[in-house]
Amino acid sequence: MSGMAVETEALVKDFGGNRAVDGVDLRVPAGTVYGLLGPNGAGKTTTVKLLATLLRPDAGHARVFGHDVVRDADTVRGRVSLTGQYASVDEDLTGTENLVLLARLLGHTRPAARDRAAQLLDAFGLAEAAGRQVKNYSGGMRRRIDIAASILNTPDLLFLDEPTTGLDPRSRNQVWDIVRAVVAQGTTVLLTTQYLDEADQLASRIAVIDHGKVIAEGTKGELKASVGSGSVHVRLRDAEQRPAAERVLATALRAAVQLDPDPVALTATVNGHGTDLGAAEQAARALAELARAGITVDNFALGQPSLDEVFLALTDRKGPAA
């Protein structure tokens, strides 16, 4: 599969006086994982609903594999599948019963439906739980069967709307492995998430969306490079020295300093503004200034900015995206 799976131009959706999607432009290459990254209320889910034909745009245009989501809605629906934020299967049915029911609704014969259900339950590690009611599944198991239901008929484009919200780390990793497997089979995935590490792990390109607008777009490397050439991570010996260390770093690096959740840790982006020094030279100068100020540093590291730092820099927020 080649070309663009999704193209939008100045896409707009209003709800009363609230503009949830405000001129969104997207180009999603086919056969990839594309991330829509942003906080709650940023407009991610509304954008997905517009692309999946669940809502009609108030302005702008959107195409899925070249088909207009308004004029060719039936054709679009035949090529996409959506896994929303909440479990969509029947909790009173077993895993097998859910998948067989949905497969029959999709046109499979009874034997074919049972074969497909068994195949997916086995592939998603749910074979042993196939005969149990879904209401007795863990959160991670529910998300897996949700995704399995979405690919009973393999879609060209799969929308995953915050698929790992509330899951423990092991369950999140299992869902990530499933996403990678789906893409390896040729399906394009448009992933919405408020988790920066999830976008970092899965997406080849990312659009950062906030207040209904795309505020940045690119590969992970491009987004990280857009906010600076490096990131200085400092761990102090004494938490009481952190306010002084914040002032010293802000002056030495000419950059805003982020106070990490760890009470002895700080992070600052090396952006190179107003200096000919490289990132390593600026970091060394900052370390020297800390020593000169009598601030004891236990650990000092220079690395590429994280997506957390990218998001904070782009949105000028004081806390994490989630």
CSV table of C-alpha atoms in Angstrom, one decimal:
chain,number,residue,atom,x,y,z
A,1,MET,CA,0.0,0.0,0.0
A,2,SER,CA,1.4,3.4,-1.0
A,3,GLY,CA,0.3,7.0,-0.8
A,4,MET,CA,-1.8,8.7,1.8
A,5,ALA,CA,-4.3,6.9,4.1
A,6,VAL,CA,-5.7,10.2,5.4
A,7,GLU,CA,-5.6,13.8,4.1
A,8,THR,CA,-7.4,16.7,5.8
A,9,GLU,CA,-7.6,20.3,4.9
A,10,ALA,CA,-8.7,23.0,7.4
A,11,LEU,CA,-11.0,20.5,9.1
A,12,VAL,CA,-13.4,22.2,11.6
A,13,LYS,CA,-16.1,20.9,14.0
A,14,ASP,CA,-18.1,23.2,16.3
A,15,PHE,CA,-20.2,22.1,19.3
A,16,GLY,CA,-22.3,25.1,20.1
A,17,GLY,CA,-19.8,27.8,21.0
A,18,ASN,CA,-17.0,25.4,21.4
A,19,ARG,CA,-14.7,24.8,18.4
A,20,ALA,CA,-13.4,21.3,19.1
A,21,VAL,CA,-11.5,21.0,15.9
A,22,ASP,CA,-10.1,24.2,14.5
A,23,GLY,CA,-8.6,24.0,11.0
A,24,VAL,CA,-6.7,20.6,11.3
A,25,ASP,CA,-4.4,19.7,8.4
A,26,LEU,CA,-3.1,16.1,8.4
A,27,ARG,CA,-1.3,13.8,6.0
A,28,VAL,CA,-1.1,10.2,7.2
A,29,PRO,CA,1.1,7.9,5.1
A,30,ALA,CA,-0.4,4.5,4.4
A,31,GLY,CA,1.1,1.5,6.2
A,32,THR,CA,2.4,3.4,9.2
A,33,VAL,CA,1.4,4.3,12.8
A,34,TYR,CA,0.6,8.0,12.9
A,35,GLY,CA,0.2,9.6,16.4
A,36,LEU,CA,-2.2,12.3,17.4
A,37,LEU,CA,-0.7,13.5,20.7
A,38,GLY,CA,-2.3,15.9,23.1
A,39,PRO,CA,-4.0,16.4,26.5
A,40,ASN,CA,-7.6,15.6,27.3
A,41,GLY,CA,-9.9,17.9,25.4
A,42,ALA,CA,-7.4,18.8,22.7
A,43,GLY,CA,-9.7,17.6,19.9
A,44,LYS,CA,-8.1,14.2,19.2
A,45,THR,CA,-11.3,12.1,19.6
A,46,THR,CA,-13.4,14.5,17.6
A,47,THR,CA,-10.9,14.4,14.8
A,48,VAL,CA,-11.1,10.6,14.7
A,49,LYS,CA,-14.9,10.7,14.7
A,50,LEU,CA,-14.9,13.0,11.7
A,51,LEU,CA,-12.5,10.7,9.8
A,52,ALA,CA,-14.5,7.6,10.8
A,53,THR,CA,-17.7,9.3,9.5
A,54,LEU,CA,-19.3,9.4,12.9
A,55,LEU,CA,-19.5,13.2,12.7
A,56,ARG,CA,-19.8,15.5,9.8
A,57,PRO,CA,-17.3,18.4,9.5
A,58,ASP,CA,-18.6,21.9,9.7
A,59,ALA,CA,-15.9,23.1,7.3
A,60,GLY,CA,-12.9,21.8,5.5
A,61,HIS,CA,-12.3,18.5,3.8
A,62,ALA,CA,-11.1,15.0,4.8
A,63,ARG,CA,-10.3,12.0,2.6
A,64,VAL,CA,-9.5,8.4,3.5
A,65,PHE,CA,-7.6,6.6,0.8
A,66,GLY,CA,-8.8,9.3,-1.6
A,67,HIS,CA,-12.5,9.0,-0.6
A,68,ASP,CA,-14.3,12.0,0.8
A,69,VAL,CA,-15.7,11.3,4.3
A,70,VAL,CA,-18.9,13.1,3.5
A,71,ARG,CA,-19.7,12.2,-0.1
A,72,ASP,CA,-18.2,8.7,0.0
A,73,ALA,CA,-19.0,7.8,3.6
A,74,ASP,CA,-20.1,4.3,2.8
A,75,THR,CA,-16.9,3.5,1.0
A,76,VAL,CA,-14.9,5.0,3.8
A,77,ARG,CA,-16.7,2.9,6.4
A,78,GLY,CA,-15.9,-0.2,4.4
A,79,ARG,CA,-12.2,0.4,4.7
A,80,VAL,CA,-11.8,1.6,8.4
A,81,SER,CA,-12.4,0.2,11.9
A,82,LEU,CA,-12.5,2.1,15.2
A,83,THR,CA,-11.6,1.0,18.7
A,84,GLY,CA,-12.8,3.7,21.0
A,85,GLN,CA,-11.7,4.7,24.5
A,86,TYR,CA,-14.2,2.3,26.2
A,87,ALA,CA,-14.9,-1.4,25.8
A,88,SER,CA,-17.4,-1.9,23.1
A,89,VAL,CA,-18.0,-5.6,23.5
A,90,ASP,CA,-20.9,-7.2,25.5
A,91,GLU,CA,-19.7,-7.9,29.0
A,92,ASP,CA,-22.3,-10.6,29.6
A,93,LEU,CA,-21.0,-12.7,26.6
A,94,THR,CA,-17.9,-14.7,26.6
A,95,GLY,CA,-14.9,-13.8,24.5
A,96,THR,CA,-15.8,-16.3,21.8
A,97,GLU,CA,-19.4,-15.3,21.8
A,98,ASN,CA,-18.6,-11.7,21.3
A,99,LEU,CA,-16.3,-12.3,18.3
A,100,VAL,CA,-18.6,-14.9,16.7
A,101,LEU,CA,-21.5,-12.5,17.0
A,102,LEU,CA,-19.6,-9.6,15.4
A,103,ALA,CA,-18.1,-11.8,12.7
A,104,ARG,CA,-21.6,-13.0,11.8
A,105,LEU,CA,-22.8,-9.4,11.6
A,106,LEU,CA,-19.9,-8.7,9.2
A,107,GLY,CA,-21.1,-11.5,6.9
A,108,HIS,CA,-19.0,-14.5,7.9
A,109,THR,CA,-20.6,-17.9,7.9
A,110,ARG,CA,-21.0,-19.6,11.2
A,111,PRO,CA,-18.0,-22.0,10.7
A,112,ALA,CA,-15.9,-19.1,9.4
A,113,ALA,CA,-16.9,-16.9,12.3
A,114,ARG,CA,-15.9,-19.5,14.8
A,115,ASP,CA,-12.6,-20.1,13.0
A,116,ARG,CA,-11.8,-16.4,12.9
A,117,ALA,CA,-12.7,-15.9,16.5
A,118,ALA,CA,-10.5,-18.8,17.6
A,119,GLN,CA,-7.6,-17.5,15.5
A,120,LEU,CA,-7.8,-14.0,17.0
A,121,LEU,CA,-8.3,-15.2,20.6
A,122,ASP,CA,-5.2,-17.3,20.2
A,123,ALA,CA,-3.1,-14.6,18.6
A,124,PHE,CA,-4.1,-12.1,21.3
A,125,GLY,CA,-3.3,-14.4,24.2
A,126,LEU,CA,-7.0,-14.9,25.1
A,127,ALA,CA,-7.5,-18.5,24.2
A,128,GLU,CA,-7.6,-19.7,27.8
A,129,ALA,CA,-10.2,-17.0,28.7
A,130,ALA,CA,-12.3,-17.6,25.5
A,131,GLY,CA,-15.2,-19.3,27.5
A,132,ARG,CA,-15.3,-16.7,30.3
A,133,GLN,CA,-17.6,-13.7,30.3
A,134,VAL,CA,-15.9,-10.5,29.4
A,135,LYS,CA,-17.0,-8.8,32.6
A,136,ASN,CA,-14.5,-11.1,34.3
A,137,TYR,CA,-11.6,-10.0,32.1
A,138,SER,CA,-8.9,-7.6,33.3
A,139,GLY,CA,-8.6,-4.2,31.8
A,140,GLY,CA,-5.7,-5.3,29.6
A,141,MET,CA,-7.7,-8.3,28.4
A,142,ARG,CA,-10.7,-6.1,27.5
A,143,ARG,CA,-8.6,-3.8,25.4
A,144,ARG,CA,-7.1,-6.8,23.6
A,145,ILE,CA,-10.5,-8.3,22.8
A,146,ASP,CA,-11.7,-4.8,21.7
A,147,ILE,CA,-8.9,-4.6,19.2
A,148,ALA,CA,-9.5,-8.2,18.1
A,149,ALA,CA,-13.1,-7.2,17.4
A,150,SER,CA,-11.9,-4.3,15.3
A,151,ILE,CA,-9.9,-6.5,13.0
A,152,LEU,CA,-12.3,-9.4,12.4
A,153,ASN,CA,-12.3,-8.1,8.9
A,154,THR,CA,-8.8,-6.7,8.4
A,155,PRO,CA,-9.2,-2.9,7.9
A,156,ASP,CA,-7.1,-0.7,5.7
A,157,LEU,CA,-7.1,1.9,8.4
A,158,LEU,CA,-7.6,1.3,12.1
A,159,PHE,CA,-8.4,4.1,14.5
A,160,LEU,CA,-7.1,3.5,18.0
A,161,ASP,CA,-8.5,6.1,20.4
A,162,GLU,CA,-6.4,6.1,23.6
A,163,PRO,CA,-6.1,2.3,23.6
A,164,THR,CA,-4.0,2.0,26.8
A,165,THR,CA,-5.6,4.5,29.1
A,166,GLY,CA,-5.7,3.1,32.7
A,167,LEU,CA,-3.7,0.0,31.8
A,168,ASP,CA,-0.8,-1.3,33.9
A,169,PRO,CA,2.7,-1.3,32.2
A,170,ARG,CA,2.5,-5.0,31.3
A,171,SER,CA,-0.9,-4.7,29.6
A,172,ARG,CA,0.3,-1.5,27.8
A,173,ASN,CA,3.3,-3.4,26.4
A,174,GLN,CA,0.9,-6.2,25.2
A,175,VAL,CA,-1.3,-3.7,23.4
A,176,TRP,CA,1.8,-2.1,21.8
A,177,ASP,CA,2.9,-5.5,20.5
A,178,ILE,CA,-0.5,-6.0,19.0
A,179,VAL,CA,-0.4,-2.6,17.3
A,180,ARG,CA,3.0,-3.4,15.8
A,181,ALA,CA,1.7,-6.8,14.5
A,182,VAL,CA,-1.4,-5.2,12.9
A,183,VAL,CA,0.8,-2.7,11.1
A,184,ALA,CA,3.2,-5.4,9.9
A,185,GLN,CA,0.2,-7.0,8.1
A,186,GLY,CA,-0.3,-3.8,6.1
A,187,THR,CA,-2.9,-1.9,8.1
A,188,THR,CA,-2.4,1.8,8.7
A,189,VAL,CA,-3.0,2.9,12.4
A,190,LEU,CA,-4.0,6.3,13.5
A,191,LEU,CA,-3.4,6.4,17.2
A,192,THR,CA,-4.6,9.1,19.6
A,193,THR,CA,-2.9,9.2,22.9
A,194,GLN,CA,-2.1,11.5,25.8
A,195,TYR,CA,0.9,9.4,26.7
A,196,LEU,CA,4.1,10.8,25.3
A,197,ASP,CA,6.0,7.5,25.7
A,198,GLU,CA,3.3,5.7,23.7
A,199,ALA,CA,3.7,8.0,20.8
A,200,ASP,CA,7.5,7.7,21.1
A,201,GLN,CA,7.3,3.9,21.1
A,202,LEU,CA,4.8,3.4,18.2
A,203,ALA,CA,4.4,6.3,15.9
A,204,SER,CA,6.7,7.1,12.9
A,205,ARG,CA,5.1,10.5,12.6
A,206,ILE,CA,3.3,12.6,15.2
A,207,ALA,CA,1.0,15.5,15.2
A,208,VAL,CA,0.8,17.5,18.4
A,209,ILE,CA,-2.7,18.8,18.8
A,210,ASP,CA,-3.9,21.4,21.4
A,211,HIS,CA,-7.1,23.4,21.6
A,212,GLY,CA,-8.3,21.9,18.3
A,213,LYS,CA,-5.2,22.9,16.4
A,214,VAL,CA,-2.2,21.0,15.1
A,215,ILE,CA,0.7,23.0,16.7
A,216,ALA,CA,3.5,20.8,15.4
A,217,GLU,CA,4.0,17.7,13.1
A,218,GLY,CA,6.9,15.5,12.1
A,219,THR,CA,9.0,12.5,13.0
A,220,LYS,CA,10.0,12.0,16.6
A,221,GLY,CA,13.5,13.3,15.7
A,222,GLU,CA,12.2,16.4,14.0
A,223,LEU,CA,9.9,17.3,16.9
A,224,LYS,CA,12.7,16.8,19.4
A,225,ALA,CA,15.1,18.9,17.3
A,226,SER,CA,12.6,21.7,17.0
A,227,VAL,CA,12.9,22.6,20.7
A,228,GLY,CA,16.6,22.3,21.1
A,229,SER,CA,19.7,20.4,20.4
A,230,GLY,CA,20.0,18.7,23.8
A,231,SER,CA,18.5,18.3,27.2
A,232,VAL,CA,20.5,18.7,30.4
A,233,HIS,CA,19.4,16.5,33.3
A,234,VAL,CA,20.8,17.4,36.8
A,235,ARG,CA,20.4,15.5,40.0
A,236,LEU,CA,21.4,17.3,43.2
A,237,ARG,CA,22.6,16.0,46.5
A,238,ASP,CA,20.5,18.4,48.5
A,239,ALA,CA,16.9,19.2,47.6
A,240,GLU,CA,17.1,22.6,49.4
A,241,GLN,CA,19.6,23.7,46.7
A,242,ARG,CA,17.2,23.2,43.9
A,243,PRO,CA,15.8,26.8,43.8
A,244,ALA,CA,19.4,28.1,43.5
A,245,ALA,CA,20.3,25.5,40.9
A,246,GLU,CA,17.2,26.5,38.9
A,247,ARG,CA,18.4,30.1,38.8
A,248,VAL,CA,22.0,29.1,37.9
A,249,LEU,CA,20.9,26.8,35.0
A,250,ALA,CA,18.4,29.3,33.7
A,251,THR,CA,21.1,32.0,33.5
A,252,ALA,CA,23.9,29.7,32.2
A,253,LEU,CA,21.8,28.0,29.5
A,254,ARG,CA,19.4,30.9,28.7
A,255,ALA,CA,16.5,28.5,28.9
A,256,ALA,CA,13.5,27.7,31.0
A,257,VAL,CA,14.2,25.0,33.6
A,258,GLN,CA,11.7,22.2,34.4
A,259,LEU,CA,11.4,21.0,38.0
A,260,ASP,CA,11.1,17.2,37.8
A,261,PRO,CA,8.8,15.2,40.1
A,262,ASP,CA,12.0,14.0,41.9
A,263,PRO,CA,12.7,16.8,44.4
A,264,VAL,CA,16.4,16.8,43.7
A,265,ALA,CA,16.1,16.7,39.9
A,266,LEU,CA,16.0,19.5,37.2
A,267,THR,CA,15.9,19.4,33.4
A,268,ALA,CA,16.6,22.2,30.9
A,269,THR,CA,16.8,22.3,27.1
A,270,VAL,CA,20.0,23.4,25.5
A,271,ASN,CA,18.7,25.6,22.6
A,272,GLY,CA,21.8,27.5,21.5
A,273,HIS,CA,20.1,30.8,21.3
A,274,GLY,CA,22.4,33.7,21.5
A,275,THR,CA,25.6,31.6,21.6
A,276,ASP,CA,28.0,29.9,19.3
A,277,LEU,CA,28.6,27.1,21.8
A,278,GLY,CA,27.4,23.6,21.0
A,279,ALA,CA,25.2,21.6,23.3
A,280,ALA,CA,28.1,19.8,25.1
A,281,GLU,CA,30.0,23.1,25.6
A,282,GLN,CA,26.9,24.8,27.1
A,283,ALA,CA,26.3,21.8,29.4
A,284,ALA,CA,29.9,21.9,30.6
A,285,ARG,CA,29.6,25.7,31.3
A,286,ALA,CA,26.4,25.1,33.2
A,287,LEU,CA,28.1,22.4,35.3
A,288,ALA,CA,31.0,24.8,36.1
A,289,GLU,CA,28.5,27.5,37.1
A,290,LEU,CA,26.8,25.1,39.5
A,291,ALA,CA,30.1,24.2,41.1
A,292,ARG,CA,31.0,27.9,41.4
A,293,ALA,CA,27.8,28.6,43.2
A,294,GLY,CA,28.6,25.8,45.7
A,295,ILE,CA,25.8,23.5,44.5
A,296,THR,CA,26.7,19.8,44.8
A,297,VAL,CA,25.7,17.7,41.8
A,298,ASP,CA,25.4,14.0,42.2
A,299,ASN,CA,24.5,13.3,38.5
A,300,PHE,CA,24.7,15.3,35.3
A,301,ALA,CA,23.7,14.1,31.9
A,302,LEU,CA,23.2,15.5,28.4
A,303,GLY,CA,20.7,13.9,26.1
A,304,GLN,CA,18.2,14.5,23.3
A,305,PRO,CA,15.0,16.2,24.5
A,306,SER,CA,12.2,13.8,25.4
A,307,LEU,CA,8.7,14.1,23.9
A,308,ASP,CA,7.6,15.3,27.4
A,309,GLU,CA,9.9,18.3,27.0
A,310,VAL,CA,8.8,18.8,23.4
A,311,PHE,CA,5.1,19.0,24.5
A,312,LEU,CA,5.9,21.4,27.3
A,313,ALA,CA,7.9,23.6,25.1
A,314,LEU,CA,5.2,23.6,22.3
A,315,THR,CA,2.2,24.2,24.6
A,316,ASP,CA,4.0,26.3,27.3
A,317,ARG,CA,2.3,24.1,29.8
A,318,LYS,CA,3.4,23.7,33.4
A,319,GLY,CA,2.6,20.0,33.8
A,320,PRO,CA,2.5,16.8,31.8
A,321,ALA,CA,0.2,16.2,28.9
A,322,ALA,CA,-1.7,13.4,30.6
